[in-house]
mmCIF file of C-alpha atoms in Angstrom:
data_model
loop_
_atom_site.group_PDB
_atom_site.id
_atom_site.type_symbol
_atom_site.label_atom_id
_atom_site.label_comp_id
_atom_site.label_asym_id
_atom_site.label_seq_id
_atom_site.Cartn_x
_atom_site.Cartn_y
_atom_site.Cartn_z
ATOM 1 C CA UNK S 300 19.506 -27.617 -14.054
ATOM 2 C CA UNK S 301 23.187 -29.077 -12.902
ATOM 3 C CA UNK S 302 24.462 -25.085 -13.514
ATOM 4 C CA UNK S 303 21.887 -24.046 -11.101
ATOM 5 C CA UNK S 304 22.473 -26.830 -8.731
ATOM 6 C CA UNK S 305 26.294 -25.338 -9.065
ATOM 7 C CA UNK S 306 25.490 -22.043 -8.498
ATOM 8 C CA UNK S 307 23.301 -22.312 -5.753
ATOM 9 C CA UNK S 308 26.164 -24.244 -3.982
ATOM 10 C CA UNK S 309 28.981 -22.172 -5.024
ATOM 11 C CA UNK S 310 26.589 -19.379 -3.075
ATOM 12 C CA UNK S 311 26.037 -21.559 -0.568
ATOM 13 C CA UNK S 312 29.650 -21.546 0.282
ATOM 14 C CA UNK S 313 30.818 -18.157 -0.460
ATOM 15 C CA UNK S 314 28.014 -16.899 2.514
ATOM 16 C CA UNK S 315 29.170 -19.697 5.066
ATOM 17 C CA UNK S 316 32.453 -18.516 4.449
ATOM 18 C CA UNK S 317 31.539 -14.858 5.063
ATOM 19 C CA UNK S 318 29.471 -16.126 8.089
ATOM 20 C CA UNK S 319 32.918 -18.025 9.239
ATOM 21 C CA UNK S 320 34.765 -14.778 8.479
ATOM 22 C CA UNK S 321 32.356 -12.853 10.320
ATOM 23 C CA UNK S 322 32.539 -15.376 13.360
ATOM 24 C CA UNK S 323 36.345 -14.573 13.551
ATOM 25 C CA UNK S 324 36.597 -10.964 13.624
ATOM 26 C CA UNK S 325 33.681 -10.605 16.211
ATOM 27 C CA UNK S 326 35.730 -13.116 18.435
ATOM 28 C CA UNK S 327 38.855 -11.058 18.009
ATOM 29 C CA UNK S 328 39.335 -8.890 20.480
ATOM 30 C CA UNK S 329 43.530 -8.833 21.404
ATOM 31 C CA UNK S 330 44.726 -5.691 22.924
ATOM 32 C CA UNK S 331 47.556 -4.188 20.683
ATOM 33 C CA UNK S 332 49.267 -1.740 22.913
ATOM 34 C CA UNK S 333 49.324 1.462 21.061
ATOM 35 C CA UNK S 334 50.347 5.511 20.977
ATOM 36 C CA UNK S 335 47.033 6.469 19.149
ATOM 37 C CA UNK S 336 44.622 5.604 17.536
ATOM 38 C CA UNK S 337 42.332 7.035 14.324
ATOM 39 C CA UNK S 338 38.346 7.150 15.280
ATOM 40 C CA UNK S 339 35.302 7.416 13.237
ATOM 41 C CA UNK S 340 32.631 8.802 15.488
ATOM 42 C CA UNK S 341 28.996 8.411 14.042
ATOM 43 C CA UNK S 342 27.197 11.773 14.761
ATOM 44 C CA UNK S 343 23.077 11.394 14.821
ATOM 45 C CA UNK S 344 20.284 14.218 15.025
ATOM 46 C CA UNK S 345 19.611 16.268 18.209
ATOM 47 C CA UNK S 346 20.312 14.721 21.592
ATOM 48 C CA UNK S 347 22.647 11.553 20.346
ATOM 49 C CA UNK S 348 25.374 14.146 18.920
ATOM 50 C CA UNK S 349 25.185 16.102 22.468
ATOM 51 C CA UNK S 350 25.831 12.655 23.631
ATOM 52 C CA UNK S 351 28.815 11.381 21.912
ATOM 53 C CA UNK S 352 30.353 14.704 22.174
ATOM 54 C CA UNK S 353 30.131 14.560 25.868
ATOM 55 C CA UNK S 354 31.808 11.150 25.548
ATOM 56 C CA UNK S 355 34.565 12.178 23.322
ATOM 57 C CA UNK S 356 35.288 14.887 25.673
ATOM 58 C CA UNK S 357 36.854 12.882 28.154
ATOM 59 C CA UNK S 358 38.887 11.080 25.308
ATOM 60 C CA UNK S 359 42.714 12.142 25.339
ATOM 61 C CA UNK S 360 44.229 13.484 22.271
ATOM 62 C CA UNK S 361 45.965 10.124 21.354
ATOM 63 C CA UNK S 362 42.348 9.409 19.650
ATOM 64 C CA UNK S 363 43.447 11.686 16.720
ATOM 65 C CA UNK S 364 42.563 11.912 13.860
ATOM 66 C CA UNK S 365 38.659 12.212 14.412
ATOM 67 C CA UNK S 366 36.535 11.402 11.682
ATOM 68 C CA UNK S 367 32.636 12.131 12.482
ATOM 69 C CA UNK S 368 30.289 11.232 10.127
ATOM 70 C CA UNK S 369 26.873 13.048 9.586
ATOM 71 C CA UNK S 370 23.748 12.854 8.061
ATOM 72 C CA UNK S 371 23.564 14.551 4.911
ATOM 73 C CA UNK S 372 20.303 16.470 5.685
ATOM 74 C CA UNK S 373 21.806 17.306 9.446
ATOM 75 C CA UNK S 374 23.489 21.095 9.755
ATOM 76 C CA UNK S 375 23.089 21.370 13.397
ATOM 77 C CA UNK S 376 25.295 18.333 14.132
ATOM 78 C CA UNK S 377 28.213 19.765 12.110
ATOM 79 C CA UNK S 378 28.189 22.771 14.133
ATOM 80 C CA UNK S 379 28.303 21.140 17.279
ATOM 81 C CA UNK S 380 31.051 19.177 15.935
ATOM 82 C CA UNK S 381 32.881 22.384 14.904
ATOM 83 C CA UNK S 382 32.149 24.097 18.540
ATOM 84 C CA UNK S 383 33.544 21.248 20.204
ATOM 85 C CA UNK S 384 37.298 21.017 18.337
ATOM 86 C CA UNK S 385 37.578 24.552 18.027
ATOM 87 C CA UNK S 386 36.750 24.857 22.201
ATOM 88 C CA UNK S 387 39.057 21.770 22.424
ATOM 89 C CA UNK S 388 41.878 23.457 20.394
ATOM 90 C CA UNK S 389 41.735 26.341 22.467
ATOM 91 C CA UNK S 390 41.852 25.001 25.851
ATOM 92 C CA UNK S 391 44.935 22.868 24.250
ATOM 93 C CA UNK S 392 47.032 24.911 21.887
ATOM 94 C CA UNK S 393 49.763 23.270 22.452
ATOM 95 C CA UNK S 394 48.701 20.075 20.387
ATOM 96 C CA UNK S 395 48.491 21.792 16.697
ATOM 97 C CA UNK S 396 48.563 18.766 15.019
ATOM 98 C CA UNK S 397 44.976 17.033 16.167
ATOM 99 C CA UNK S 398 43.388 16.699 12.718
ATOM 100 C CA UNK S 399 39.256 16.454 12.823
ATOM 101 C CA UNK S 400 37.473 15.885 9.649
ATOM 102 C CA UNK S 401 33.232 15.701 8.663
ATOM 103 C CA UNK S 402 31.813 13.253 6.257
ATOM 104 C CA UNK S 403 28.599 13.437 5.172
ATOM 105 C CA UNK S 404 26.532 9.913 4.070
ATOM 106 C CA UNK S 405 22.744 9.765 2.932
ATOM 107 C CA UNK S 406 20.273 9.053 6.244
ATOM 108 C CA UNK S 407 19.277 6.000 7.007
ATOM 109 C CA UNK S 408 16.290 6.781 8.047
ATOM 110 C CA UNK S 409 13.913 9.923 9.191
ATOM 111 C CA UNK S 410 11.687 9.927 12.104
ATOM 112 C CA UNK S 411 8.584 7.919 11.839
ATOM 113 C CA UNK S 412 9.965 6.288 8.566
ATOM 114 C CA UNK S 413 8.002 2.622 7.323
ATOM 115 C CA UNK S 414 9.817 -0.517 8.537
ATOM 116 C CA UNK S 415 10.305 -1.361 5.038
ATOM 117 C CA UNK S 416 11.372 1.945 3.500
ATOM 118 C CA UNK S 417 14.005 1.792 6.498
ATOM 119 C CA UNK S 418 15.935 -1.299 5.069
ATOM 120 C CA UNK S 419 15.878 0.191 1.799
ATOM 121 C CA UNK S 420 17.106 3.321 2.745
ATOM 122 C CA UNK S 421 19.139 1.644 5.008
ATOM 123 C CA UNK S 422 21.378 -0.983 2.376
ATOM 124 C CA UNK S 423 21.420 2.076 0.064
ATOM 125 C CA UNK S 424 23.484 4.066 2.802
ATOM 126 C CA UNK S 425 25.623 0.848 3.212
ATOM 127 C CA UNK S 426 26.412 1.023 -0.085
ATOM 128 C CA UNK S 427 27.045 4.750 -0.316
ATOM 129 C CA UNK S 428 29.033 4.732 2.822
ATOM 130 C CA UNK S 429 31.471 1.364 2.444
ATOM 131 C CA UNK S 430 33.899 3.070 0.142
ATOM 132 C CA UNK S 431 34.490 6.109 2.538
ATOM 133 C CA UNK S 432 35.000 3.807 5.431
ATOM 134 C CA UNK S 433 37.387 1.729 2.858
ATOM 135 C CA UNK S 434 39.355 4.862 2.423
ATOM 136 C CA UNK S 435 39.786 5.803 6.220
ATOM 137 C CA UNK S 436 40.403 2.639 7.445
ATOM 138 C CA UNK S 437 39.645 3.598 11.220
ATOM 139 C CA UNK S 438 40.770 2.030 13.767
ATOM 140 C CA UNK S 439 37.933 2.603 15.709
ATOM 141 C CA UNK S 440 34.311 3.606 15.570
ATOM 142 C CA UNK S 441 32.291 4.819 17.958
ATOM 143 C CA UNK S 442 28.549 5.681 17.915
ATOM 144 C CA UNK S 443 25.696 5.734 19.964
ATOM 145 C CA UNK S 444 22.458 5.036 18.104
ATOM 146 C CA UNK S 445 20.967 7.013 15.430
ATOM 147 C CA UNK S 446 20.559 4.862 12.483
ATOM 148 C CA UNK S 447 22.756 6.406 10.587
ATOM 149 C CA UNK S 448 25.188 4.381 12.091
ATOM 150 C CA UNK S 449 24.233 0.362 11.099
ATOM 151 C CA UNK S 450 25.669 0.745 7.639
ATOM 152 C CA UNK S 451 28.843 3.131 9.413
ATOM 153 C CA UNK S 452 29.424 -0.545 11.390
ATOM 154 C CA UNK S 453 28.091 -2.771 8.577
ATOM 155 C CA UNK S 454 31.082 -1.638 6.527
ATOM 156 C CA UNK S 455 33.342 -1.386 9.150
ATOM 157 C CA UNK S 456 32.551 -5.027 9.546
ATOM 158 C CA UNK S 457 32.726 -5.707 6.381
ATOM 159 C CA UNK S 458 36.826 -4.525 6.228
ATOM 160 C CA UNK S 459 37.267 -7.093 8.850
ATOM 161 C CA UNK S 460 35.710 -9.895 7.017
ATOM 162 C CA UNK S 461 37.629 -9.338 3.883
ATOM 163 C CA UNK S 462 40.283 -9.333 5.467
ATOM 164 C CA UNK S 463 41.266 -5.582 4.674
ATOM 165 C CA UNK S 464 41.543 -3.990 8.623
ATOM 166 C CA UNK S 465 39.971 -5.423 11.963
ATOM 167 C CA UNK S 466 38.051 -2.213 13.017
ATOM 168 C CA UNK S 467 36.688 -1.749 16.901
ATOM 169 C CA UNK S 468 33.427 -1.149 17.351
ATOM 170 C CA UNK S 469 32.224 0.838 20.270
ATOM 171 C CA UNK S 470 28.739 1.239 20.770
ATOM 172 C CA UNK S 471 26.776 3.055 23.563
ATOM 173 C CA UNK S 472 23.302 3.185 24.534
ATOM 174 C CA UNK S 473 21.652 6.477 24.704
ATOM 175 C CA UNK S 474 21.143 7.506 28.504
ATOM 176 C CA UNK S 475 17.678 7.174 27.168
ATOM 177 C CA UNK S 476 17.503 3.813 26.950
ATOM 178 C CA UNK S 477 16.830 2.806 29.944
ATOM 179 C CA UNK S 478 14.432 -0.744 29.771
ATOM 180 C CA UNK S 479 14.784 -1.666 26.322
ATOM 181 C CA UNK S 480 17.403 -1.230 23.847
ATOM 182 C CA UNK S 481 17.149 1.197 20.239
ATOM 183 C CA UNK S 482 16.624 -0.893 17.318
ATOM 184 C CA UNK S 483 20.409 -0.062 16.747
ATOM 185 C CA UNK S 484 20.889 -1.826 19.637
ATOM 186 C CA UNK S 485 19.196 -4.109 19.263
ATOM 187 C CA UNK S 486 20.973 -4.714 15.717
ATOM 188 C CA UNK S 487 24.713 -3.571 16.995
ATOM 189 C CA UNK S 488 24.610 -5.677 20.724
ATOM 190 C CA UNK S 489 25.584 -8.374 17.803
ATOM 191 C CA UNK S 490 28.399 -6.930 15.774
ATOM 192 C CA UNK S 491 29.879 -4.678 18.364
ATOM 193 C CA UNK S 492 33.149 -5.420 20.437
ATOM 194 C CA UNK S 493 32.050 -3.525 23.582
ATOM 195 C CA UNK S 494 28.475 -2.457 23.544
ATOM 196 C CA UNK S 495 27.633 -0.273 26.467
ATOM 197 C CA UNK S 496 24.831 0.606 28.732
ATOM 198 C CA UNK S 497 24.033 3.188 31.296
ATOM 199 C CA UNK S 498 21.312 1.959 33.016
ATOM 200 C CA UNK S 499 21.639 -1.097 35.267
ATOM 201 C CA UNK S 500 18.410 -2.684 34.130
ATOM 202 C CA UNK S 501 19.748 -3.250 30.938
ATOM 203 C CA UNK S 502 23.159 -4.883 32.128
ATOM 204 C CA UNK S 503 20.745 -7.502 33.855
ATOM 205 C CA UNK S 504 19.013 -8.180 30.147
ATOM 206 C CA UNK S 505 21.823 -7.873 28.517
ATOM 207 C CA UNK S 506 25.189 -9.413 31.235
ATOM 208 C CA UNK S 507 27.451 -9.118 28.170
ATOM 209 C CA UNK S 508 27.204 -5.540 27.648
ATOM 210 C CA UNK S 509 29.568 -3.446 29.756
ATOM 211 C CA UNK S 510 28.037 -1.558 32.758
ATOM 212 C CA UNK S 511 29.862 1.518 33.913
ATOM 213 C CA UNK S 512 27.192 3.936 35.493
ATOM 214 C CA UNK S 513 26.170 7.403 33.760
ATOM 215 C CA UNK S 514 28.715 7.925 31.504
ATOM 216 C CA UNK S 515 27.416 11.798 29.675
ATOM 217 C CA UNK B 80 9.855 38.573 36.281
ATOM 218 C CA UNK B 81 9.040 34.522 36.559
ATOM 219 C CA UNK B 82 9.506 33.074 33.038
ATOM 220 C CA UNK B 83 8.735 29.533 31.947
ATOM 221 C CA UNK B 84 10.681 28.262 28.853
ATOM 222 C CA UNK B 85 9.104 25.428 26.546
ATOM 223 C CA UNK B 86 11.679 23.507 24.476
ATOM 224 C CA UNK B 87 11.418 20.707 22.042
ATOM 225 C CA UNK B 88 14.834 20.500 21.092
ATOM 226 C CA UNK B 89 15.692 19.912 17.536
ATOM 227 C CA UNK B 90 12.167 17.798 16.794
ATOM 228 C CA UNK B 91 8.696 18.379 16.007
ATOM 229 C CA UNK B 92 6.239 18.497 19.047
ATOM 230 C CA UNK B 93 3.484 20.617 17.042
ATOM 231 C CA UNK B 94 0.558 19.004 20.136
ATOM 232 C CA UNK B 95 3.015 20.752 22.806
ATOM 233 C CA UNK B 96 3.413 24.199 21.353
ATOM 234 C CA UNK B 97 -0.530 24.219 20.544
ATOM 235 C CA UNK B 98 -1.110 23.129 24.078
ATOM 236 C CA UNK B 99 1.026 25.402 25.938
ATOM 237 C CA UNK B 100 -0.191 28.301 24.026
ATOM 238 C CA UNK B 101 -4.119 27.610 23.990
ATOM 239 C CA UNK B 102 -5.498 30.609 25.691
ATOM 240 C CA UNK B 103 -6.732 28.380 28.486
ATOM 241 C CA UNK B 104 -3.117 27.168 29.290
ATOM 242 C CA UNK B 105 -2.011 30.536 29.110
ATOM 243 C CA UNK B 106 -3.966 31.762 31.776
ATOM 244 C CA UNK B 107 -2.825 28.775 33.761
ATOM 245 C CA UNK B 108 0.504 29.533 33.435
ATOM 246 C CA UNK B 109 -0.474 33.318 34.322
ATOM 247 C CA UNK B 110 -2.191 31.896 37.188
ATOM 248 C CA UNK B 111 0.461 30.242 38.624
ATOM 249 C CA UNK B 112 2.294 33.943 39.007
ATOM 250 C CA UNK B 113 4.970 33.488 35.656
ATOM 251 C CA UNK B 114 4.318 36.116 33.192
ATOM 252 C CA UNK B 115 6.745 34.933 30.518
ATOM 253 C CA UNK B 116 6.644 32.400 28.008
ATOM 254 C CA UNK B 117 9.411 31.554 26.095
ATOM 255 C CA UNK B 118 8.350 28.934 23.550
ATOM 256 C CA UNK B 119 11.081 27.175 20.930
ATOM 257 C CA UNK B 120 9.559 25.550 18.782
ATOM 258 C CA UNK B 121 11.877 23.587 16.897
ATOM 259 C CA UNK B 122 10.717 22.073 13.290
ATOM 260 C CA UNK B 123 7.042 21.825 14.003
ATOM 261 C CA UNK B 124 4.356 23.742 11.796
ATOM 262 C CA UNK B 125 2.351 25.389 14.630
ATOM 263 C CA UNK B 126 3.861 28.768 15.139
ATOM 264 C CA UNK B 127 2.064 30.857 17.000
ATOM 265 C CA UNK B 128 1.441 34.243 17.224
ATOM 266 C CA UNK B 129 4.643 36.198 19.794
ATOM 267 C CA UNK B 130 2.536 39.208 22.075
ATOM 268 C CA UNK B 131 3.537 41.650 24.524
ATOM 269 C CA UNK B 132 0.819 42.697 27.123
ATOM 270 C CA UNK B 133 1.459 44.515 30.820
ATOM 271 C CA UNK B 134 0.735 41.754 32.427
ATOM 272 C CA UNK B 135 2.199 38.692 29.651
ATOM 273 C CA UNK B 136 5.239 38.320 27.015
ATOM 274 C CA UNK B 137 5.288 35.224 24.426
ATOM 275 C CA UNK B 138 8.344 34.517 23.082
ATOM 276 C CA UNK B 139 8.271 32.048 20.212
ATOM 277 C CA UNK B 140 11.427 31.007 18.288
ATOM 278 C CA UNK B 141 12.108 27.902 16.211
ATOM 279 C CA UNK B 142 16.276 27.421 17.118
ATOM 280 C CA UNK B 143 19.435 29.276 18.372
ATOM 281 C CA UNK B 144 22.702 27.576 18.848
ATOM 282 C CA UNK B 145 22.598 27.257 22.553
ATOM 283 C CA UNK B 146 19.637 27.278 24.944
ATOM 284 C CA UNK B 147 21.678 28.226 28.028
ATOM 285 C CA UNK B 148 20.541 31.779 27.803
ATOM 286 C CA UNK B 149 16.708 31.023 27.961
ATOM 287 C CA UNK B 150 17.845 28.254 30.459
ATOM 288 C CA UNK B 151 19.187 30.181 32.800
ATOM 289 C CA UNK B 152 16.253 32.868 32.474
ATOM 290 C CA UNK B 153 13.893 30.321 33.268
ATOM 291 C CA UNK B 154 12.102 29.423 36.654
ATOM 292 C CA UNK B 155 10.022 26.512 34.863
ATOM 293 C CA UNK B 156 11.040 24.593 32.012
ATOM 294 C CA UNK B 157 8.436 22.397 30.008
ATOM 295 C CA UNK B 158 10.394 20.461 27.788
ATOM 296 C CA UNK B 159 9.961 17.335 25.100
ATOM 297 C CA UNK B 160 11.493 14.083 26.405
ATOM 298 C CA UNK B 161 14.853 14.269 24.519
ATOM 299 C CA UNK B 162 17.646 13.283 26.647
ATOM 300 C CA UNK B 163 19.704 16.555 25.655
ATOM 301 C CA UNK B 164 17.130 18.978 26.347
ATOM 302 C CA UNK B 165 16.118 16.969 29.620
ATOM 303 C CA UNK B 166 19.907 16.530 30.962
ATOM 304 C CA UNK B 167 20.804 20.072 30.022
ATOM 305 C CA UNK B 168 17.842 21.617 32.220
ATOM 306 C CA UNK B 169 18.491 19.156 35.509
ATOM 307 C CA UNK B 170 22.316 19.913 35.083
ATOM 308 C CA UNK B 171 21.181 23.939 35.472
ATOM 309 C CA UNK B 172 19.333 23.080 38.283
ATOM 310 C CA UNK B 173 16.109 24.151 36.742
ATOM 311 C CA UNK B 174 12.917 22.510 37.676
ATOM 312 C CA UNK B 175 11.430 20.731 34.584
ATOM 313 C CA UNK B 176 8.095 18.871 33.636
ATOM 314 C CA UNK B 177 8.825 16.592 30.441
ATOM 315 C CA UNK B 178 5.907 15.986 28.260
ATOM 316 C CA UNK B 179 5.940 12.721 26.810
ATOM 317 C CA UNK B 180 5.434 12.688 22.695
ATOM 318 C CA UNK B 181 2.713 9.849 22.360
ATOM 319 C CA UNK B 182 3.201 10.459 18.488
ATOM 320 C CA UNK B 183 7.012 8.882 18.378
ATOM 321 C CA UNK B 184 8.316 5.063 17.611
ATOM 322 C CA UNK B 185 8.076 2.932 20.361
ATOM 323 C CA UNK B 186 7.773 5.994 22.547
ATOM 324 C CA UNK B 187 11.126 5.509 23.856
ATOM 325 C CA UNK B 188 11.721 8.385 25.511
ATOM 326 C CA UNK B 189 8.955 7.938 28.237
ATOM 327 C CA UNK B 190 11.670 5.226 29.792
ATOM 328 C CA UNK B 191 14.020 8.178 30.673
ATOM 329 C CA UNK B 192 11.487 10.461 31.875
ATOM 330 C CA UNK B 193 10.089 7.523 34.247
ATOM 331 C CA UNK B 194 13.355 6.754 35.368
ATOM 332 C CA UNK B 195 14.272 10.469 36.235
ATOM 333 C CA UNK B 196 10.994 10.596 37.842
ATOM 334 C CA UNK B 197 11.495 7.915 39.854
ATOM 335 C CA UNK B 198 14.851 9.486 40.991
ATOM 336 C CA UNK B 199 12.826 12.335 42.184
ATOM 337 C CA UNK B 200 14.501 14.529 39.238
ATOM 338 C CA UNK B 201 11.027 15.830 37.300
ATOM 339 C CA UNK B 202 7.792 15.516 36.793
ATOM 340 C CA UNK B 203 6.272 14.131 33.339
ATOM 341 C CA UNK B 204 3.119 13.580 31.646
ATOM 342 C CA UNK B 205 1.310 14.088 28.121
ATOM 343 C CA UNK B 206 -0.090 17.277 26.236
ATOM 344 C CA UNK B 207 -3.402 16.344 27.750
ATOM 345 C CA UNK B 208 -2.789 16.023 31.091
ATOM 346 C CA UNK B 209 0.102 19.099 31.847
ATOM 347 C CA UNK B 210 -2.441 21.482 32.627
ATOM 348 C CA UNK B 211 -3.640 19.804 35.700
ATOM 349 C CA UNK B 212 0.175 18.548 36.316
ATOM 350 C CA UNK B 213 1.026 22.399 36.245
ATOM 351 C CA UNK B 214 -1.397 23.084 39.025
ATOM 352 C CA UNK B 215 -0.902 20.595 41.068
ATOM 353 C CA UNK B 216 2.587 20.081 41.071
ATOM 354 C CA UNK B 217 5.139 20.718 44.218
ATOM 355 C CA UNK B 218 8.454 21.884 42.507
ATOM 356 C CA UNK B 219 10.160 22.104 46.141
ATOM 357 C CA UNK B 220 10.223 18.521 46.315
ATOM 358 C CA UNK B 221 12.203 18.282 43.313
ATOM 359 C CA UNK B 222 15.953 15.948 44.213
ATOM 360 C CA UNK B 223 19.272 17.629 42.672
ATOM 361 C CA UNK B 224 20.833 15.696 39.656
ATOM 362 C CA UNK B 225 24.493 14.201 39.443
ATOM 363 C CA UNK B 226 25.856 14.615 36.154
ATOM 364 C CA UNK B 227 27.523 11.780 34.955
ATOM 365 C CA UNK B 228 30.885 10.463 34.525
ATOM 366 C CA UNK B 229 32.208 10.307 30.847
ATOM 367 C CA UNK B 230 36.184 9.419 32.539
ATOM 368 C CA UNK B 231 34.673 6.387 33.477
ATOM 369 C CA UNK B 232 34.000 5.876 29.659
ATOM 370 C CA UNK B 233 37.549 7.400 28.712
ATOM 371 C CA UNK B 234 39.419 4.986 31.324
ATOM 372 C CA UNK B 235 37.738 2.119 30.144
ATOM 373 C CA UNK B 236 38.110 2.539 26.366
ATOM 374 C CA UNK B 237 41.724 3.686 26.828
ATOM 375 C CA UNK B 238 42.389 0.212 28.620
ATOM 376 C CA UNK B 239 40.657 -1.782 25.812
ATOM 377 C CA UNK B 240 41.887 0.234 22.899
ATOM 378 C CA UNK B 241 45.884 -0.802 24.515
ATOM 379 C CA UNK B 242 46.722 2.686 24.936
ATOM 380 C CA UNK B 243 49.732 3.321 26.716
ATOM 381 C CA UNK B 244 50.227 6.100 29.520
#
């Protein structure tokens, strides 16, 4: 009876600690002036990889190396990816050394998946996909949806609260989302450092989230 | 040669692609003076059956890796509600009808096609009501699209990230 007592309270206090840890490194948000930077980009199905590509177009090459992550089950989105750097190499040869690499993790979820089945996939991806985030320590990750990216963030979160690497999460709302927010975003307006919308509606629900017109 | 080109991007829209190629649609389109129909159909199970007549071609393909070819072919574009396939068309210039998927979560993507809509950009509707959309539409009052600004993104993240000039 007393162990139990003693382990429920030593449990107790190892999650309020992770809940103060993970109060701290949402609330952290210095600017370290820097030359580059290393970026995980989250890649979804169909229209949300058109999207972040679009975005990452307009990125300069100090956001090198580019990790992209993709759904294991999700060909297209690799190609894209490929298209893009090799179109961006060529219009640039003179940087050589801009390194892109492509990860595959389990999906979180499909289409139309159960509620239920979707957390289960969905803690089963975190757990698949911590120890490659562990090994590229990004300094930034930016995605725009899909749900493969909650566990990409979950474990980017998690490096910050053990005190491993402060990652930056960048999050921004599909174009389509336009009166209500993904479930992603829904999740992610929480844990992310800038979340972004393109639609002014949603900066009047949501006046922390950063408004800056159309942006793909 | 007026061709209309029916996308659904990389989903599953099997109600669309048996809509638009009912007989009864197909002479509607006919009607309307196109006498091509290029469908891409994506993952869904409904494929049906390409012809060639004097009078009427149907294309129907499931993917290829860029639709800017049967984009820029087409005079109409019926399209699913996906923000690529949707942004890709108005950026061409092409007049588009979206037809909303009632099947999908949430039906999110009807907010985008409203608010396009409601910037004069396209028309939208459902599987059940595009063939009276199709004949009663006016695609000269259709407003030109602005494609947005991802610098605005790139200056703002380079300012939080601390990049330096």
């Amino acid at each position: 009876m007393v162990c139990l007592l003693i382990l429920a309270a030593a449990a107790g206090a190892v999650a309020a600690f992770l809940v103060l840890r993970l109060w701290i490194v949402l609330r952290s948000q210095d600017v370290t002036p820097r030359q580059s930077l290393s970026l995980l980009v989250v890649a979804g199905s169909g229209g949300h990889t058109t999207e972040i590509l679009r975005l990452l177009g307009s990125l300069s090459n100090a956001y090198s190396p580019r990790h992209y992550i993709v759904a294991d089950t999700d060909e297209m989105s690799a190609n894209k990816i490929n298209s893009f750097e090799l179109d961006r190499a060529d219009r640039d040869p003179s940087n050589m050394s801009t390194r892109y690499y492509i990860h595959r993790i389990p999906r979180s979820r499909e289409v139309q998946q159960s509620w239920f089945s979707t957390l289960l996939t969905t803690l089963r991806a975190t757990w698949l996909s911590f120890p490659l985030i562990l090994r590229l320590k990004p300094d930034l990750v930016l995605c725009n949806g899909p749900g493969t990216c909650v566990p990409i963030c979950v474990s980017a979160l998690l490096l910050g609260i053990l005190g491993i690497k402060k990652v930056i999460i960048v999050y921004v709302e599909s174009i389509c989302r336009v009166e209500t927010l993904s479930l992603s975003g829904k999740i992610l307006f929480h844990f992310s450092d800038y979340f972004i919308v393109q639609w002014p509606t949603l900066k009047e629900k949501y006046p922390k989230s950063v408004y800056l017109g159309r942006i793909v | 040669m007026k061709c209309v080109f029916v996308t659904v991007g990389t989903t599953s829209f099997d109600d669309l692609v048996a809509c638009v190629s009912a007989r009864d649609n197909l002479q509607v389109i006919k009607s309307l003076g196109y006498n091509r129909l290029i469908l891409q159909i994506g993952r869904g199970m409904v494929v049906p059956e390409p012809f060639s007549t004097e009078s009427f071609t149907l294309d129907v393909y499931r993917y290829k890796d860029s639709l800017k070819e049967d984009l820029q072919k087409a005079d109409l574009v019926i399209s699913h509600a996906g923000a690529g396939s949707c942004l890709e068309t108005l950026e061409k210039g092409k007049p588009i009808v979206v037809v909303i998927n009632e099947k999908l979560m949430n039906n999110h993507q009807l907010e985008l096609a409203k608010q396009l809509h409601k910037g004069g950009h396209l028309f939208y509707c459902t599987c059940s009501t595009l063939p009276g959309l199709l004949q009663s539409m006016d695609l000269s009052t259709l407003k030109c699209y602005l494609p947005g600004q991802p610098e605005k993104f790139s200056a703002f993240l380079d300012k939080v990230v601390g990049l330096q000039k």
